Each structure stands twice: as structure tokens, then as C-alpha cells.
Short mmCIF file of C-alpha atoms in Angstrom, two decimals:
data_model
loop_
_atom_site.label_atom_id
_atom_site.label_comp_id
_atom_site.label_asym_id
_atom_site.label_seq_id
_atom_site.Cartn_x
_atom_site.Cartn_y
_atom_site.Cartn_z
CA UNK O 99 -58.34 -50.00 -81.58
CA UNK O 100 -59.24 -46.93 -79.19
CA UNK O 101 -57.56 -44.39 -81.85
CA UNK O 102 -60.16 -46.46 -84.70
CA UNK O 103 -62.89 -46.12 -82.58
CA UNK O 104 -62.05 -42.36 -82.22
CA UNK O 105 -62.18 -41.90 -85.87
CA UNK O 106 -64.86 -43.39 -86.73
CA UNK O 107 -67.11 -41.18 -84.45
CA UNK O 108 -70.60 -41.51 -83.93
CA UNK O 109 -70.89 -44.74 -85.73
CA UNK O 110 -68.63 -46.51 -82.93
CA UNK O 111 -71.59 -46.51 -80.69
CA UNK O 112 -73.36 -48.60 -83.42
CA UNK O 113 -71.89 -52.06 -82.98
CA UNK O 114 -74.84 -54.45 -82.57
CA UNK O 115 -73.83 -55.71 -79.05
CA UNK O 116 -74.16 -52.60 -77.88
CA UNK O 117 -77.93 -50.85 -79.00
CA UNK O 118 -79.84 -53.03 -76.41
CA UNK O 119 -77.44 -51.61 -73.66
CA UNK O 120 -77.82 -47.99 -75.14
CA UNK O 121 -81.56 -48.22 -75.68
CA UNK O 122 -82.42 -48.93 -72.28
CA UNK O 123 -80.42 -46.30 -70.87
CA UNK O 124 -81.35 -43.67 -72.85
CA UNK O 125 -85.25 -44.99 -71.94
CA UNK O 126 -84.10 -44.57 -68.31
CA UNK O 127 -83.34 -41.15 -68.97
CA UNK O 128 -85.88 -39.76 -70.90
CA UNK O 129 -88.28 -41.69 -68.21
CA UNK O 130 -86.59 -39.13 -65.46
CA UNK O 131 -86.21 -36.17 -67.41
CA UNK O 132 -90.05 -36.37 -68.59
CA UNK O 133 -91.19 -36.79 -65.36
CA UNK O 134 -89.61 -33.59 -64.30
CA UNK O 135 -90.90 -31.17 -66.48
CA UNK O 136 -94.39 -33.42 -66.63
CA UNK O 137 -95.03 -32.65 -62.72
CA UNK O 138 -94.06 -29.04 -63.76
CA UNK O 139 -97.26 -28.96 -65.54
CA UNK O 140 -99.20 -30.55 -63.33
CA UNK O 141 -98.46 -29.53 -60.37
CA UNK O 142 -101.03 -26.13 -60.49
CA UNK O 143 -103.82 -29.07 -61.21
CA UNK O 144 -102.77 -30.91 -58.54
CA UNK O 145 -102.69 -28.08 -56.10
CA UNK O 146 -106.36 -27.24 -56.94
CA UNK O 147 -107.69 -30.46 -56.46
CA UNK O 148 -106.15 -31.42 -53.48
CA UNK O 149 -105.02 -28.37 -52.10
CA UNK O 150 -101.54 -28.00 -50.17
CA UNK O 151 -100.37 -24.77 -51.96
CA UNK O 152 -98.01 -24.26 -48.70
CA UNK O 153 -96.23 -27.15 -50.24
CA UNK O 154 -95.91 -26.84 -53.24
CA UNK O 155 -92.17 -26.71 -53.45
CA UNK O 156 -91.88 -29.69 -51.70
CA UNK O 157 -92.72 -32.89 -54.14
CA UNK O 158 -89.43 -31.37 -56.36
CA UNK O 159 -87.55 -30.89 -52.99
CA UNK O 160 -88.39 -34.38 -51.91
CA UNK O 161 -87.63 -35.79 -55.36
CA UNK O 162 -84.16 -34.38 -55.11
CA UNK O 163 -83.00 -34.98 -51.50
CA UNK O 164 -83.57 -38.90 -52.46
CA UNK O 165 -81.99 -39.09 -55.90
CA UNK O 166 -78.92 -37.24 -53.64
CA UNK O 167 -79.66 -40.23 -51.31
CA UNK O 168 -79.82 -42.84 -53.81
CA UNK O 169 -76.69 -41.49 -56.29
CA UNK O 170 -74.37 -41.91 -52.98
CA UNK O 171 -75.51 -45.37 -51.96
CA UNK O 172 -75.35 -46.65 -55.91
CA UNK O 173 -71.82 -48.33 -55.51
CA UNK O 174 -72.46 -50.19 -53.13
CA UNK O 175 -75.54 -51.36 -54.25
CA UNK O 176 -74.19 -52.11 -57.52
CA UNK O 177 -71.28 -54.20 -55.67
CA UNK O 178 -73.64 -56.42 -53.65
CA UNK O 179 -76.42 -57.23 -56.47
CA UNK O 180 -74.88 -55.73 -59.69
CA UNK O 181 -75.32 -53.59 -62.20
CA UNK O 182 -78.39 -54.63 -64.18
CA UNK O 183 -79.92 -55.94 -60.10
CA UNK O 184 -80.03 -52.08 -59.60
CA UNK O 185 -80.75 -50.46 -62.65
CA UNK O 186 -83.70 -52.70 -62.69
CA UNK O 187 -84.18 -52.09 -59.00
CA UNK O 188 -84.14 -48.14 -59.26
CA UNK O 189 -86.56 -48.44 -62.65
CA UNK O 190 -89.04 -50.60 -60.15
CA UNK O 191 -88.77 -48.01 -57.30
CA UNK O 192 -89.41 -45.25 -59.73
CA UNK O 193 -92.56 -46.77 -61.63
CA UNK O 194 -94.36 -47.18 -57.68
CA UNK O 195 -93.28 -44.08 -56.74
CA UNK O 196 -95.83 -42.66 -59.30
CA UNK O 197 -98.73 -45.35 -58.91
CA UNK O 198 -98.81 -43.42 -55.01
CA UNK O 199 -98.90 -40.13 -57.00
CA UNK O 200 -101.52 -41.33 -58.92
CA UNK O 201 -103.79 -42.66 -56.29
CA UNK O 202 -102.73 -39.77 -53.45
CA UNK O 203 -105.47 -38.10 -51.51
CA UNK O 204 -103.37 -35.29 -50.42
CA UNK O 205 -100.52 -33.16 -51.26
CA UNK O 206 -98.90 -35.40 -48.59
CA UNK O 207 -98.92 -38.42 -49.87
CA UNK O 208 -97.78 -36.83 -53.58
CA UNK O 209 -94.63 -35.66 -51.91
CA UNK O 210 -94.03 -39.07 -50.03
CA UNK O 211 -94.67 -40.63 -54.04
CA UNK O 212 -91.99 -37.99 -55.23
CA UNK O 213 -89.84 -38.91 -52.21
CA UNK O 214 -90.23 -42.64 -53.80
CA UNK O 215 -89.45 -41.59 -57.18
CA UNK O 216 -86.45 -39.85 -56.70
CA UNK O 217 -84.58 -42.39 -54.77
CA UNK O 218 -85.31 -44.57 -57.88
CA UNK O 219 -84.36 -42.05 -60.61
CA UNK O 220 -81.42 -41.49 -58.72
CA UNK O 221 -80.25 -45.15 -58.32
CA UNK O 222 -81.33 -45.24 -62.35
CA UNK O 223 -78.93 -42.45 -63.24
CA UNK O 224 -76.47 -43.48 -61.33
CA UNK O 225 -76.24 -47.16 -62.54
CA UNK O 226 -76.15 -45.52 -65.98
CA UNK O 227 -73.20 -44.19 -65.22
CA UNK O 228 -71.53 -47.15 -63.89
CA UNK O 229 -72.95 -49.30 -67.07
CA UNK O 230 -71.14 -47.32 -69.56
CA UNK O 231 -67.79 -46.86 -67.51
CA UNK O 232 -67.98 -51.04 -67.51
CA UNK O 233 -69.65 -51.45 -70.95
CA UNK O 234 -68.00 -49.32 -73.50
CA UNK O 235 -64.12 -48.12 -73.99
CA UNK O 236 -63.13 -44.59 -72.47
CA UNK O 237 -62.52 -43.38 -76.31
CA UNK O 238 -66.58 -42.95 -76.83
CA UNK O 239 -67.44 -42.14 -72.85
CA UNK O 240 -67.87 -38.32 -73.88
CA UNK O 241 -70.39 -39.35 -77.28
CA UNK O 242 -72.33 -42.08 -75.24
CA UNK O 243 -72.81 -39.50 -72.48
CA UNK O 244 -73.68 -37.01 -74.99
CA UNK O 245 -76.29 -39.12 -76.52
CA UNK O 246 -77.63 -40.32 -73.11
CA UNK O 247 -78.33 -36.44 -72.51
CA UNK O 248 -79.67 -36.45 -75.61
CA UNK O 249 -82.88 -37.86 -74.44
CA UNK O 250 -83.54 -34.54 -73.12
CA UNK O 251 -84.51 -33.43 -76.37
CA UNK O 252 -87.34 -35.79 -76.54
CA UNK O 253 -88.35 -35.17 -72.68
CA UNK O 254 -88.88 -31.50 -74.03
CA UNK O 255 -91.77 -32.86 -76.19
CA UNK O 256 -93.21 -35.67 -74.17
CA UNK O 257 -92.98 -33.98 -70.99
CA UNK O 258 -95.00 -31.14 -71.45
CA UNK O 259 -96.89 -32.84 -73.75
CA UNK O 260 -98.11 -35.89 -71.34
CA UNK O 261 -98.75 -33.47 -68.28
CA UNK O 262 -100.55 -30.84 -70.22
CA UNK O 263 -102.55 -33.13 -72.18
CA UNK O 264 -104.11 -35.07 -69.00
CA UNK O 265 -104.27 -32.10 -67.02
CA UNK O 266 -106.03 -30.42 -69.82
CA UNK O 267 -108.83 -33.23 -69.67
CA UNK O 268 -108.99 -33.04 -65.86
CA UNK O 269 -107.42 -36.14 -65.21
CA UNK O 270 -104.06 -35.17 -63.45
CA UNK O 271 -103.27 -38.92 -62.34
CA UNK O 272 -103.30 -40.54 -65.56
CA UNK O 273 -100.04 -39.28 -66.26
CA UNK O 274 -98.63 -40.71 -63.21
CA UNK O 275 -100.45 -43.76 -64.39
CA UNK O 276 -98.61 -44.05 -67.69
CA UNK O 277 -95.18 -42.92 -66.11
CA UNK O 278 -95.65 -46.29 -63.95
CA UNK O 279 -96.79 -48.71 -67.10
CA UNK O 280 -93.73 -46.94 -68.50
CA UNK O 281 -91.54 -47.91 -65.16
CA UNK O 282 -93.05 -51.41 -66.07
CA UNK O 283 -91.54 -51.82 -69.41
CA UNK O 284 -88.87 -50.11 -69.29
CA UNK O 285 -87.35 -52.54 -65.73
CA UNK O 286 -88.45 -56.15 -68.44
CA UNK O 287 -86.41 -54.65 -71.05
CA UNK O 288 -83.47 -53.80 -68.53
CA UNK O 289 -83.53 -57.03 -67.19
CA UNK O 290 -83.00 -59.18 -70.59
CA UNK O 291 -81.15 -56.02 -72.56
CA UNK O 292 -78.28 -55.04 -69.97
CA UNK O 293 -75.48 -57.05 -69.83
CA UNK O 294 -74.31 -59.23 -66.44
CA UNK O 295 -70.85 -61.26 -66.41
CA UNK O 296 -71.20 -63.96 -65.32
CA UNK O 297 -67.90 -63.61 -63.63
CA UNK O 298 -68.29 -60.35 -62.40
CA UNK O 299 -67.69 -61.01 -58.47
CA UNK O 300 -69.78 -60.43 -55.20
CA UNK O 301 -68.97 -58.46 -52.32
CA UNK O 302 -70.07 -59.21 -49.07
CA UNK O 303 -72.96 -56.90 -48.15
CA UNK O 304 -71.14 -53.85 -46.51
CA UNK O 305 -72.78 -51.99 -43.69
CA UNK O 306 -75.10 -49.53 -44.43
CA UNK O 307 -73.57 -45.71 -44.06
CA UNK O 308 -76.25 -44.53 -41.88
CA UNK O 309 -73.94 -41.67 -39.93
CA UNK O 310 -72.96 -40.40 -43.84
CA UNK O 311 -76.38 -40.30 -45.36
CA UNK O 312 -77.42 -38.72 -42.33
CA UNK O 313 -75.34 -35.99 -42.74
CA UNK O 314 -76.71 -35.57 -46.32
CA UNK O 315 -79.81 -35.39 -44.75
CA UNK O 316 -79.39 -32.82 -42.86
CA UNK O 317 -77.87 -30.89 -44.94
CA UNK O 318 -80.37 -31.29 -47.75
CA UNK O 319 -82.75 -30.37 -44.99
CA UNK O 320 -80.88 -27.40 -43.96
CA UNK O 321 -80.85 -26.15 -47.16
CA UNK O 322 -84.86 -26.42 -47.80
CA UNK O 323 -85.64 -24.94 -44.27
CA UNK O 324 -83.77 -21.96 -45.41
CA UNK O 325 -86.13 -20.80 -48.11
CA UNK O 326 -88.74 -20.88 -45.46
CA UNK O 327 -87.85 -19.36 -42.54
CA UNK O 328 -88.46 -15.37 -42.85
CA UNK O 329 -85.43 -14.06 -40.57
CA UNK O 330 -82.01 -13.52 -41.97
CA UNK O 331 -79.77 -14.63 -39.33
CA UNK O 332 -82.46 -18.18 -39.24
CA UNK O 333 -80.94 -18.78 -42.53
CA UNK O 334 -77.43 -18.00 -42.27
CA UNK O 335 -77.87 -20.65 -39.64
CA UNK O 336 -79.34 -23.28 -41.55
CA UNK O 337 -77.73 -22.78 -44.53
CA UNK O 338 -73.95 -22.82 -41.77
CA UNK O 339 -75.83 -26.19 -40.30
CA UNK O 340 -75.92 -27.59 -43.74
CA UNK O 341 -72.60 -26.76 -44.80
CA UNK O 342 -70.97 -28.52 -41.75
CA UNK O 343 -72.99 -31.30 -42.54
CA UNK O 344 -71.59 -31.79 -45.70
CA UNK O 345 -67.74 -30.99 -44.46
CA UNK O 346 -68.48 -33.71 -41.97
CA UNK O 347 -69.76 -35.86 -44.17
CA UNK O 348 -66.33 -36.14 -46.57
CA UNK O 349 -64.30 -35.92 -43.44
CA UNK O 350 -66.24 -39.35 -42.65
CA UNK O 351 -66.31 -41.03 -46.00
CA UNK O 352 -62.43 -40.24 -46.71
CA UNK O 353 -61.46 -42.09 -43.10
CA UNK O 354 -63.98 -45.00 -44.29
CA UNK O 355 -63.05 -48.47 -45.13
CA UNK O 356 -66.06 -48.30 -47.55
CA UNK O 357 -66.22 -44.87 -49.04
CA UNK O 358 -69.20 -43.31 -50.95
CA UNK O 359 -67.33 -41.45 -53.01
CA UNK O 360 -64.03 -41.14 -54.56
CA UNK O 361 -60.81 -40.98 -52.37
CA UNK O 362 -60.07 -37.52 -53.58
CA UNK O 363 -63.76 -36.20 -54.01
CA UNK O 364 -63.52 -32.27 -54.26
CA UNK O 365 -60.18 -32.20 -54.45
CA UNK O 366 -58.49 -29.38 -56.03
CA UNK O 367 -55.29 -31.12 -57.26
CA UNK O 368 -57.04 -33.64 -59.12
CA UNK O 369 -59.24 -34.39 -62.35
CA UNK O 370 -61.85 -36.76 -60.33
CA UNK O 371 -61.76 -33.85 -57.71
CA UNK O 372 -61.41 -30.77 -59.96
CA UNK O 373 -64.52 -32.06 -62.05
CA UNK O 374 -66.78 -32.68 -58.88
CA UNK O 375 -66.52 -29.27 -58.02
CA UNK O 376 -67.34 -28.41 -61.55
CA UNK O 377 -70.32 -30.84 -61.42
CA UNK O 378 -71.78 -29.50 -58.18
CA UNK O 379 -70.86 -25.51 -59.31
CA UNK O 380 -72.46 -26.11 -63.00
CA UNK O 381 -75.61 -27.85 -61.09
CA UNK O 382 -76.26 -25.17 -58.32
CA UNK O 383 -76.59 -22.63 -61.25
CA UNK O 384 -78.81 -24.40 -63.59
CA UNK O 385 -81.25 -25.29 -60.79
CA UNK O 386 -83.15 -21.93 -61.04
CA UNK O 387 -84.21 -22.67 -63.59
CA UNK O 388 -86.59 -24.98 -63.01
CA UNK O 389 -87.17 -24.66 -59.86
CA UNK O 390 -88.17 -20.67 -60.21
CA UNK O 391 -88.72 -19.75 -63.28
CA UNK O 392 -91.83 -21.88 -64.71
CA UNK O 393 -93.65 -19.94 -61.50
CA UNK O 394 -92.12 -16.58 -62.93
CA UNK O 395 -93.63 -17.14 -66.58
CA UNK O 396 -96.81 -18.03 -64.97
CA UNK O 397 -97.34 -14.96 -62.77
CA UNK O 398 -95.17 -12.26 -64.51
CA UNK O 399 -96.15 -13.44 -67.99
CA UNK O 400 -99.73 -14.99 -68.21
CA UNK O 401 -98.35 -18.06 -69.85
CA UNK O 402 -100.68 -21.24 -69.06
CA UNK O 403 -98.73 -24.62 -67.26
CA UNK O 404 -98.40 -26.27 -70.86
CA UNK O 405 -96.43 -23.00 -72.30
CA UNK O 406 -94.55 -22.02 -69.18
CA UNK O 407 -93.25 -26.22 -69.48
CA UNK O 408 -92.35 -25.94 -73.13
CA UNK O 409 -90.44 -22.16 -72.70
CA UNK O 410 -88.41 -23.72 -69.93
CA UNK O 411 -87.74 -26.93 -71.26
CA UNK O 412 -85.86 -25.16 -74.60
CA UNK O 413 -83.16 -25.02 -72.27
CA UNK O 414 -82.69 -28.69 -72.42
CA UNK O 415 -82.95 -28.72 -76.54
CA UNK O 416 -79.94 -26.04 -76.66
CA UNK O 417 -78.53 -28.55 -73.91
CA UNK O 418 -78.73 -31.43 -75.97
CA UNK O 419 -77.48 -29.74 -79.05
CA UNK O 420 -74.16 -28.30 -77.58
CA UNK O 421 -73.12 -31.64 -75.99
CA UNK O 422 -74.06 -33.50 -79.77
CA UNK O 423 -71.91 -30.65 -81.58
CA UNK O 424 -68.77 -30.16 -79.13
CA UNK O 425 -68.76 -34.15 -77.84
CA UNK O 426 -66.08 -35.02 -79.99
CA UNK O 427 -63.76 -32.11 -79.27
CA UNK O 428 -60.42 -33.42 -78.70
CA UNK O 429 -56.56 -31.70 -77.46
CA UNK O 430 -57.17 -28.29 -75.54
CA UNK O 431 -60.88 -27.54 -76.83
CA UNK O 432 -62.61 -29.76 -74.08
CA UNK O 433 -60.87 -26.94 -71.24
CA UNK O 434 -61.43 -24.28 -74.01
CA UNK O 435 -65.17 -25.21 -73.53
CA UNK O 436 -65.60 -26.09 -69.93
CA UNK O 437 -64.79 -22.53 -69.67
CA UNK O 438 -66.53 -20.60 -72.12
CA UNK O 439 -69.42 -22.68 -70.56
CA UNK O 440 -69.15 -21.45 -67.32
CA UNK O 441 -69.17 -18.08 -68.59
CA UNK O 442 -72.50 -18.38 -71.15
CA UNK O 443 -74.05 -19.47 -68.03
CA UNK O 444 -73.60 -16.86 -65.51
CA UNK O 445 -74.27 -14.26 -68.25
CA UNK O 446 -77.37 -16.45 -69.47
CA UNK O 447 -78.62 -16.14 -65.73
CA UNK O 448 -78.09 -12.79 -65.33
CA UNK O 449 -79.98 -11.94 -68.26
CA UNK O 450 -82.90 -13.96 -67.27
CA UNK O 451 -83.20 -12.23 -64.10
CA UNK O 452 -83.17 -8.92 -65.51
CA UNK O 453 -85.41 -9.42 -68.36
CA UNK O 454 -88.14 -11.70 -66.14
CA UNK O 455 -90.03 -8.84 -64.77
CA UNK O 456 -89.97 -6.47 -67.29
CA UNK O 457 -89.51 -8.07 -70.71
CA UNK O 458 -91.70 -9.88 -73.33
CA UNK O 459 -91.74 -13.61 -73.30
CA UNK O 460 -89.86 -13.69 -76.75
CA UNK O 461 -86.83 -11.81 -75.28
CA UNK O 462 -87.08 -14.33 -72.39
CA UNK O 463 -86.28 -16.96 -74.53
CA UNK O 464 -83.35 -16.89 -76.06
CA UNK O 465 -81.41 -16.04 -72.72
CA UNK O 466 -83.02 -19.40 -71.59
CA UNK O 467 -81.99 -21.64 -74.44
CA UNK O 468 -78.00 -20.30 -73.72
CA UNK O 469 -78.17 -21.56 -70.57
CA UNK O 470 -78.77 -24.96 -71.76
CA UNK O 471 -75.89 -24.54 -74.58
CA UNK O 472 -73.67 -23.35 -71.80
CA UNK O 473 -73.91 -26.18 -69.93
CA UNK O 474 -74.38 -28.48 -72.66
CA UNK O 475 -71.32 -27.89 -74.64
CA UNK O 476 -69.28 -28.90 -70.82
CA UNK O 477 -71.06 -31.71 -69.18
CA UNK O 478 -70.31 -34.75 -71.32
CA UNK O 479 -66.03 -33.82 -70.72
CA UNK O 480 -66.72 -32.76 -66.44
CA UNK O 481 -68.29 -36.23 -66.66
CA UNK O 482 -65.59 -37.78 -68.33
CA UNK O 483 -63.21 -36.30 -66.21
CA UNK O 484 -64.63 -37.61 -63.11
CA UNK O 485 -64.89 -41.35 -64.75
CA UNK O 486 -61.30 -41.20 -66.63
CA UNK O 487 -59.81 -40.09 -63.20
CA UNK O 488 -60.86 -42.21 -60.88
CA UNK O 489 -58.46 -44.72 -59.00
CA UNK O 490 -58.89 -47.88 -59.06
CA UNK O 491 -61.22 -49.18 -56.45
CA UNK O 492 -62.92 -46.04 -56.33
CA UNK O 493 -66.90 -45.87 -56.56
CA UNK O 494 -68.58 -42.94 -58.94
CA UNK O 495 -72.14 -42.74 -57.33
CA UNK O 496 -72.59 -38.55 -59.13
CA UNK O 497 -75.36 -38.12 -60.62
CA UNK O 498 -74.40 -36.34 -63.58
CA UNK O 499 -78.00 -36.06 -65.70
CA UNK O 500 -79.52 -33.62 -64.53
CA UNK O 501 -83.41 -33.39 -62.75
CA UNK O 502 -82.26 -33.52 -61.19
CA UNK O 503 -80.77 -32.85 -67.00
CA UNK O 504 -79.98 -32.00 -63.35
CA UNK O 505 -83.16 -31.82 -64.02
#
């Protein structure tokens, strides 16, 4: 049955018990992924109504240190209420982490909404995850994750689109507004749409890994302070502080009776390990991205919010189309690919930062749009990697879309 399903490719995923299940996923998604590059456009309107330009790195950093948050306490949410409890859960946490966006006073209270929204979109993604694992057969993991990422392509429009149009009109908050009556919908149609055995069973609630999440704390912290502070040796040390914390933090989860992640997380000898690293490696250099280069365009290139959104977010439509194309690669072309991802990406980086100051906008682009193939035409097998090697017991809490597409 797994080698018919295999064959018959993309129409597998079109078995009528399935599309409710798929649909509300990939609405989870593209809910995330448009918020991301939506508060990329806003965010200059936002900073000159209320002010707070000292901060304005912080609503993304806040968004991301609680997704981190969220993805590692995801298993053991979904063990105490379930799988459609949390998805619907994370949905509800997202939609009123942007009503408090949409009603904040100061930049303050737009980074505590952010702060909100992440640890929803990060339970969301995360759920996702653990939906398909128990949903669909391993043969079509790498197509449904494929198509999940897909919604990128459509965040690349609406996005953009929904930020630059209200901000355009003056009226910032209304697209916080609609991202919550989207929140709305979206947690209804989980609820009836996603599917709950009824003899699925209950844990007991376990306790609550304060020391571990700590740790991630402070090394999420660690990590923002250093692109702060102005003395070299200040962030050596921070960036050391947040390293331990992290080292300390597996040390801790491998010796606990309720672990956070898997048994072997980052390690080198095996897949669940192996693809980890590859997860956290292939994030770290996608991240500038969007965290750098929509300011870049801006300042460097005259380019207005609404453009400087749409040139960055190309990267997720070359994204979405390597991981549609090379998703059903089978035998030695998924390692053939991981790798000749790895390298598109470092030389798509490099090119960006040599042809940022200097070059037209045009010769900008393309160099952008590789970096999405390069990571593209990967993710969907590191993810199936992690999922296909996991032992049994073991809870997969990674967040593998990014926002965090990692966006």
C-alpha cells in the first residue's frame, strides 16, 4: 500500500478523509507566514506613530524567542489535551496576540502582542507537525510537508499585500484586526476539521520544565543582548552565556524522565540527530534575510515598505517551488540535494552581501530568490529525517516552517 501510495504521487494526498485535515494546516501556515512579512511592512508605520525606533528589532525578536518557547513545550501539551486541543489552542493564542497589536498604545505593548503571537504560531507549527506524523503514512511525509510550505507562496502575495494596503491608508491596526478575525476562523474550522481518536490516551499532566525553558531563555536572551551591546569582548560574553545555556539545557533534557526533545537530539551518529543540526544550521543562515535585509533595500535602495516586502519575500516563492519540484526525489538524490542546498545557500548569501551596497535592485534579486531554492529543494527530506528517525516514545516539538518559512 505504501509503495501505491508512492506511485501515485501528488494525488495520494487527495483522498477525501484527508482535505479537511490538510486545509486547516496549510491555513495555519499561511496565517504565520503572512503575518511575518505583513509586520515587515508595517512596522516603519508603526514606528512613526507610536514611536520606539530603539526597538524596533524587538517585536520579531520577541515573536521568535516564544515560538522557540512554545515548539519545545508542544509534546507535552499535545500529550495532556491532544492534538486538535492545541492546534486550536495555539490558533486562539495567536489571533489575541494581534487584537493587543491592534489596540497597543506603545511600541511596548506591540512587542508584548508579538511576544503573544509567537508562542501561538509556534505551538501551531509545531502541532502541524505532530498531525501529519499521526495522520498520514511516512510514504507522503516529504509531499505533505512540501505542500504545507507551499503556503508560502501565497503569504508572498497576501502578506505584503495586507500590510501595505492598510498602512498605505493610514490605518496600521486593521491588519492586525483581520489577522485576529482570521485567528477566529481559522481555530472553528480546526476544531470540527482535525481529527481526535477517540481512543487516543491521556497522560497525566507532567510537570512543567521550568529549569529547561529557562535555559532557552537565557540563551535566546543572550543572543539578542549581543547585537546591542557596543564592546567586543560584551559580546563574546553573551553570545559564551548563551551557548552554555543551551549545552546545559540538553545535558538536562537527556537525564529527564520527560524530555523535550528527542533522546538523541544533535546527535551526530544519528538521522533524528544528524537532521537537527541540519535544521538549526539551514535556519541560522536564512534568518538574514529577513531580519536585515528588508532594512538594507530600504536605506541602500530607496525601495518603499510594500516593495522592500515583496523583493524579500521572492525568496519564499523559489522556496516553495524547489520543495514542490525535488519532494518526490527518491534513492540517493534526497542527500544529493541536502547538499547542493547547503552550498546554493552560502553562495546565495555571499552574493547578497556583496551586491547590497553597491548593486542595482534587479541584480539583488535573483541572488535572493536562490536562497529560497537552496533551502527549499532540502527542507521537506531534513524534516523527514527528523520524523522517520525518531524512537519510539520520543517527542518532535522542531519547528520546521520557518518565521520563524523559518520565517
Amino acid at each position: 500500500m505504501l509503495q501505491d501510495q508512492a506511485q501515485e504521487g501528488w494525488r495520494s494526498l487527495l483522498r477525501r478523509e484527508w482535505i479537511p485535515t490538510l486545509t486547516v494546516l496549510l491555513g495555519g501556515v499561511l496565517l504565520q507566514s503572512m503575518s511575518v512579512l505583513m509586520l515587515t511592512t508595517v512596522l516603519p508605520s508603526i514606528v512613526g506613530e507610536l514611536g520606539g525606533v530603539a526597538m524596533l528589532s524587538w517585536p520579531t525578536t520577541a515573536f521568535l524567542a516564544s515560538s522557540i518557547v512554545a515548539a519545545s513545550c508542544a509534546g507535552m501539551l499535545v500529550a495532556v489535551i491532544g492534538a486538535r486541543a492545541a492546534y486550536c489552542l495555539g490558533v486562539t493564542t495567536f489571533g489575541l496576540g494581534a487584537l493587543l497589536c491592534s489596540l497597543a498604545p506603545t511600541m511596548g505593548w506591540v512587542v508584548a502582542g508579538r511576544l503573544i503571537q509567537g508562542f501561538g504560531g509556534g505551538l501551531e507549527v509545531a502541532v502541524a507537525y505532530v498531525v501529519v506524523r499521526g495522520t498520514f503514512p511516512e510514504a507522503v511525509w516529504s509531499r505533505t510537508i512540501a505542500l504545507i510550505s507551499a503556503s508560502w507562496s501565497m503569504s508572498v502575495l497576501v502578506g505584503p499585500l495586507v500590510g501595505g494596503m492598510f498602512a498605505r491608508f493610514g490605518n496600521w491596526r486593521g491588519a492586525f484586526d483581520a489577522t485576529a478575525v482570521a485567528a477566529g476562523v481559522l481555530a472553528i474550522a480546526a476544531f470540527f476539521s482535525l481529527p481526535s481518536p477517540a481512543s487516543a490516551r491521556r497522560m497525566p499532566a507532567p510537570r512543567v520544565p521550568a529549569g529547561r525553558v529557562t535555559l532557552i531563555c537565557v540563551a535566546i536572551a543572550g543572543t539578542s543582548s549581543a547585537s546591542i551591546v557596543e564592546q567586543p569582548l560584551s559580546k563574546i560574553g553573551l553570545i559564551a552565556v548563551a551557548i552554555a545555556a543551551l549545552v546545559a539545557m540538553l545535558r538536562l533534557d537527556r537525564a529527564a524522565s520527560a524530555p523535550l526533545l528527542p533522546s538523541d537530539a544533535f546527535s551526530l551518529l544519528t538521522p533524528t540527530g544528524i537532521g537537527l543540526w541540519l535544521a538549526l544550521l539551514f535556519s541560522i543562515t536564512y534568518s538574514p534575510l529577513q531580519i536585515y535585509v528588508p532594512i538594507f533595500l530600504q536605506h541602500l535602495h530607496g525601495l518603499d515598505p510594500l516593495a522592500a516586502g515583496f523583493a524579500v519575500a521572492s525568496a519564499s516563492l523559489g522556496w516553495t517551488a524547489a520543495s514542490l519540484v525535488t519532494a518526490g526525489a527518491s534513492g540517493p538524490w534526497p542527500d544529493r540535494l541536502i547538499l547542493a542546498g547547503a552550498a546554493i545557500m552560502g553562495a546565495s548569501l555571499m552574493a547578497i552581501g556583496l551586491l547590497t551596497p553597491h548593486a542595482a535592485t534587479v541584480l539583488l534579486l535573483p541572488a535572493i530568490v536562490l536562497l529560497g531554492v537552496g533551502i527549499g529543494q532540502c527542507w521537506p527530506f531534513v524534516a523527514q529525517r527528523v520524523m522517520g528517525g525518531a524512537k519510539p516514545g520520543d517527542v518532535l516539538e522542531v519547528e520546521f516552517l520557518p518565521g520563524v518559512q523559518i520565517p
